[in-house]
């Protein structure tokens, strides 16, 4: 390893995509133009493009897939149910769910109505869940039946 002439500290070699001066990492990929509309939300952006029958979601364990044309009605359906339950813009919804093909549907539905998602690992302890619920002001939680008991003390 090379040494610095002014002191005996070793010089560190950084990859070309890291600037030690600014401390910023840059993508190795070409820049992508982002939408300029400040009012464009994520859900609208995702579904504003033609996807030509490409699968939006794939469950690797079952092989089940959902195409983009089928995904939007699912998102809207869940969003409608959330709205009927009283969830509205600015409310915080906890997702205490494992990875599954349904997670992004619920995630996008929460965003669709303007609510905020706070995700949490389903293996979290009751203490961790209580802390997140308290700090984020959670108004609704999604979880599996086996985690329901973790939410009871809240």
PDB file of N, CA and C in Angstrom, residues 101-136:
ATOM      1  N   UNK A 101     -46.041 -11.294  -2.880  1.00  0.00           N
ATOM      2  CA  UNK A 101     -46.567 -10.611  -4.056  1.00  0.00           C
ATOM      3  C   UNK A 101     -47.624  -9.584  -3.667  1.00  0.00           C
ATOM      4  N   UNK A 102     -48.168  -9.701  -2.458  1.00  0.00           N
ATOM      5  CA  UNK A 102     -49.217  -8.790  -2.000  1.00  0.00           C
ATOM      6  C   UNK A 102     -48.657  -7.517  -1.370  1.00  0.00           C
ATOM      7  N   UNK A 103     -47.436  -7.565  -0.892  1.00  0.00           N
ATOM      8  CA  UNK A 103     -46.837  -6.410  -0.224  1.00  0.00           C
ATOM      9  C   UNK A 103     -46.856  -5.164  -1.116  1.00  0.00           C
ATOM     10  N   UNK A 104     -46.366  -5.237  -2.355  1.00  0.00           N
ATOM     11  CA  UNK A 104     -46.380  -4.025  -3.177  1.00  0.00           C
ATOM     12  C   UNK A 104     -47.795  -3.548  -3.523  1.00  0.00           C
ATOM     13  N   UNK A 105     -48.762  -4.452  -3.549  1.00  0.00           N
ATOM     14  CA  UNK A 105     -50.143  -4.040  -3.819  1.00  0.00           C
ATOM     15  C   UNK A 105     -50.637  -3.167  -2.674  1.00  0.00           C
ATOM     16  N   UNK A 106     -50.424  -3.610  -1.452  1.00  0.00           N
ATOM     17  CA  UNK A 106     -50.835  -2.835  -0.277  1.00  0.00           C
ATOM     18  C   UNK A 106     -50.030  -1.535  -0.209  1.00  0.00           C
ATOM     19  N   UNK A 107     -48.732  -1.622  -0.449  1.00  0.00           N
ATOM     20  CA  UNK A 107     -47.855  -0.449  -0.415  1.00  0.00           C
ATOM     21  C   UNK A 107     -48.352   0.620  -1.387  1.00  0.00           C
ATOM     22  N   UNK A 108     -48.589   0.221  -2.635  1.00  0.00           N
ATOM     23  CA  UNK A 108     -49.044   1.177  -3.651  1.00  0.00           C
ATOM     24  C   UNK A 108     -50.446   1.698  -3.348  1.00  0.00           C
ATOM     25  N   UNK A 109     -51.305   0.871  -2.769  1.00  0.00           N
ATOM     26  CA  UNK A 109     -52.659   1.314  -2.424  1.00  0.00           C
ATOM     27  C   UNK A 109     -52.617   2.398  -1.354  1.00  0.00           C
ATOM     28  N   UNK A 110     -51.747   2.232  -0.378  1.00  0.00           N
ATOM     29  CA  UNK A 110     -51.603   3.245   0.676  1.00  0.00           C
ATOM     30  C   UNK A 110     -51.135   4.556   0.049  1.00  0.00           C
ATOM     31  N   UNK A 111     -50.144   4.483  -0.830  1.00  0.00           N
ATOM     32  CA  UNK A 111     -49.654   5.686  -1.495  1.00  0.00           C
ATOM     33  C   UNK A 111     -50.717   6.304  -2.393  1.00  0.00           C
ATOM     34  N   UNK A 112     -51.517   5.466  -3.035  1.00  0.00           N
ATOM     35  CA  UNK A 112     -52.552   5.923  -3.965  1.00  0.00           C
ATOM     36  C   UNK A 112     -53.535   6.871  -3.284  1.00  0.00           C
ATOM     37  N   UNK A 113     -53.861   6.620  -2.034  1.00  0.00           N
ATOM     38  CA  UNK A 113     -54.804   7.495  -1.327  1.00  0.00           C
ATOM     39  C   UNK A 113     -54.096   8.639  -0.603  1.00  0.00           C
ATOM     40  N   UNK A 114     -52.782   8.700  -0.742  1.00  0.00           N
ATOM     41  CA  UNK A 114     -52.029   9.797  -0.141  1.00  0.00           C
ATOM     42  C   UNK A 114     -51.620   9.562   1.299  1.00  0.00           C
ATOM     43  N   UNK A 115     -51.762   8.334   1.752  1.00  0.00           N
ATOM     44  CA  UNK A 115     -51.334   8.006   3.110  1.00  0.00           C
ATOM     45  C   UNK A 115     -49.835   7.688   3.094  1.00  0.00           C
ATOM     46  N   UNK A 116     -49.276   7.479   4.262  1.00  0.00           N
ATOM     47  CA  UNK A 116     -47.840   7.249   4.422  1.00  0.00           C
ATOM     48  C   UNK A 116     -47.606   5.822   4.884  1.00  0.00           C
ATOM     49  N   UNK A 117     -46.641   5.162   4.280  1.00  0.00           N
ATOM     50  CA  UNK A 117     -46.291   3.790   4.651  1.00  0.00           C
ATOM     51  C   UNK A 117     -45.123   3.821   5.618  1.00  0.00           C
ATOM     52  N   UNK A 118     -45.242   3.056   6.696  1.00  0.00           N
ATOM     53  CA  UNK A 118     -44.102   2.813   7.568  1.00  0.00           C
ATOM     54  C   UNK A 118     -43.914   1.298   7.627  1.00  0.00           C
ATOM     55  N   UNK A 119     -42.882   0.786   6.972  1.00  0.00           N
ATOM     56  CA  UNK A 119     -42.665  -0.667   6.948  1.00  0.00           C
ATOM     57  C   UNK A 119     -41.915  -1.137   8.186  1.00  0.00           C
ATOM     58  N   UNK A 120     -42.163  -2.369   8.560  1.00  0.00           N
ATOM     59  CA  UNK A 120     -41.481  -2.951   9.707  1.00  0.00           C
ATOM     60  C   UNK A 120     -41.341  -4.453   9.483  1.00  0.00           C
ATOM     61  N   UNK A 121     -40.204  -4.990   9.855  1.00  0.00           N
ATOM     62  CA  UNK A 121     -39.938  -6.416   9.721  1.00  0.00           C
ATOM     63  C   UNK A 121     -40.921  -7.203  10.591  1.00  0.00           C
ATOM     64  N   UNK A 122     -41.597  -8.215  10.032  1.00  0.00           N
ATOM     65  CA  UNK A 122     -42.544  -8.991  10.829  1.00  0.00           C
ATOM     66  C   UNK A 122     -41.893  -9.782  11.965  1.00  0.00           C
ATOM     67  N   UNK A 123     -40.586  -9.893  11.962  1.00  0.00           N
ATOM     68  CA  UNK A 123     -39.880 -10.568  13.054  1.00  0.00           C
ATOM     69  C   UNK A 123     -39.547  -9.608  14.189  1.00  0.00           C
ATOM     70  N   UNK A 124     -39.965  -8.362  14.062  1.00  0.00           N
ATOM     71  CA  UNK A 124     -39.689  -7.365  15.091  1.00  0.00           C
ATOM     72  C   UNK A 124     -40.341  -7.750  16.411  1.00  0.00           C
ATOM     73  N   UNK A 125     -39.715  -7.301  17.496  1.00  0.00           N
ATOM     74  CA  UNK A 125     -40.256  -7.563  18.833  1.00  0.00           C
ATOM     75  C   UNK A 125     -41.431  -6.625  19.110  1.00  0.00           C
ATOM     76  N   UNK A 126     -42.197  -6.944  20.137  1.00  0.00           N
ATOM     77  CA  UNK A 126     -43.312  -6.088  20.546  1.00  0.00           C
ATOM     78  C   UNK A 126     -42.784  -4.694  20.900  1.00  0.00           C
ATOM     79  N   UNK A 127     -41.627  -4.624  21.549  1.00  0.00           N
ATOM     80  CA  UNK A 127     -41.026  -3.340  21.900  1.00  0.00           C
ATOM     81  C   UNK A 127     -40.745  -2.512  20.637  1.00  0.00           C
ATOM     82  N   UNK A 128     -40.142  -3.132  19.623  1.00  0.00           N
ATOM     83  CA  UNK A 128     -39.829  -2.423  18.382  1.00  0.00           C
ATOM     84  C   UNK A 128     -41.096  -1.950  17.680  1.00  0.00           C
ATOM     85  N   UNK A 129     -42.105  -2.805  17.675  1.00  0.00           N
ATOM     86  CA  UNK A 129     -43.372  -2.444  17.035  1.00  0.00           C
ATOM     87  C   UNK A 129     -44.020  -1.287  17.788  1.00  0.00           C
ATOM     88  N   UNK A 130     -44.061  -1.387  19.112  1.00  0.00           N
ATOM     89  CA  UNK A 130     -44.663  -0.336  19.941  1.00  0.00           C
ATOM     90  C   UNK A 130     -43.961   0.997  19.691  1.00  0.00           C
ATOM     91  N   UNK A 131     -42.642   0.958  19.604  1.00  0.00           N
ATOM     92  CA  UNK A 131     -41.875   2.186  19.389  1.00  0.00           C
ATOM     93  C   UNK A 131     -42.197   2.811  18.025  1.00  0.00           C
ATOM     94  N   UNK A 132     -42.247   1.981  16.979  1.00  0.00           N
ATOM     95  CA  UNK A 132     -42.540   2.505  15.643  1.00  0.00           C
ATOM     96  C   UNK A 132     -43.958   3.071  15.574  1.00  0.00           C
ATOM     97  N   UNK A 133     -44.907   2.349  16.161  1.00  0.00           N
ATOM     98  CA  UNK A 133     -46.301   2.807  16.171  1.00  0.00           C
ATOM     99  C   UNK A 133     -46.399   4.155  16.879  1.00  0.00           C
ATOM    100  N   UNK A 134     -45.714   4.272  17.986  1.00  0.00           N
ATOM    101  CA  UNK A 134     -45.748   5.503  18.775  1.00  0.00           C
ATOM    102  C   UNK A 134     -45.076   6.658  18.042  1.00  0.00           C
ATOM    103  N   UNK A 135     -43.878   6.424  17.507  1.00  0.00           N
ATOM    104  CA  UNK A 135     -43.122   7.490  16.858  1.00  0.00           C
ATOM    105  C   UNK A 135     -43.755   7.962  15.558  1.00  0.00           C
ATOM    106  N   UNK A 136     -44.445   7.057  14.863  1.00  0.00           N
ATOM    107  CA  UNK A 136     -45.000   7.402  13.551  1.00  0.00           C
ATOM    108  C   UNK A 136     -46.475   7.779  13.592  1.00  0.00           C
TER     109      UNK A 136
END
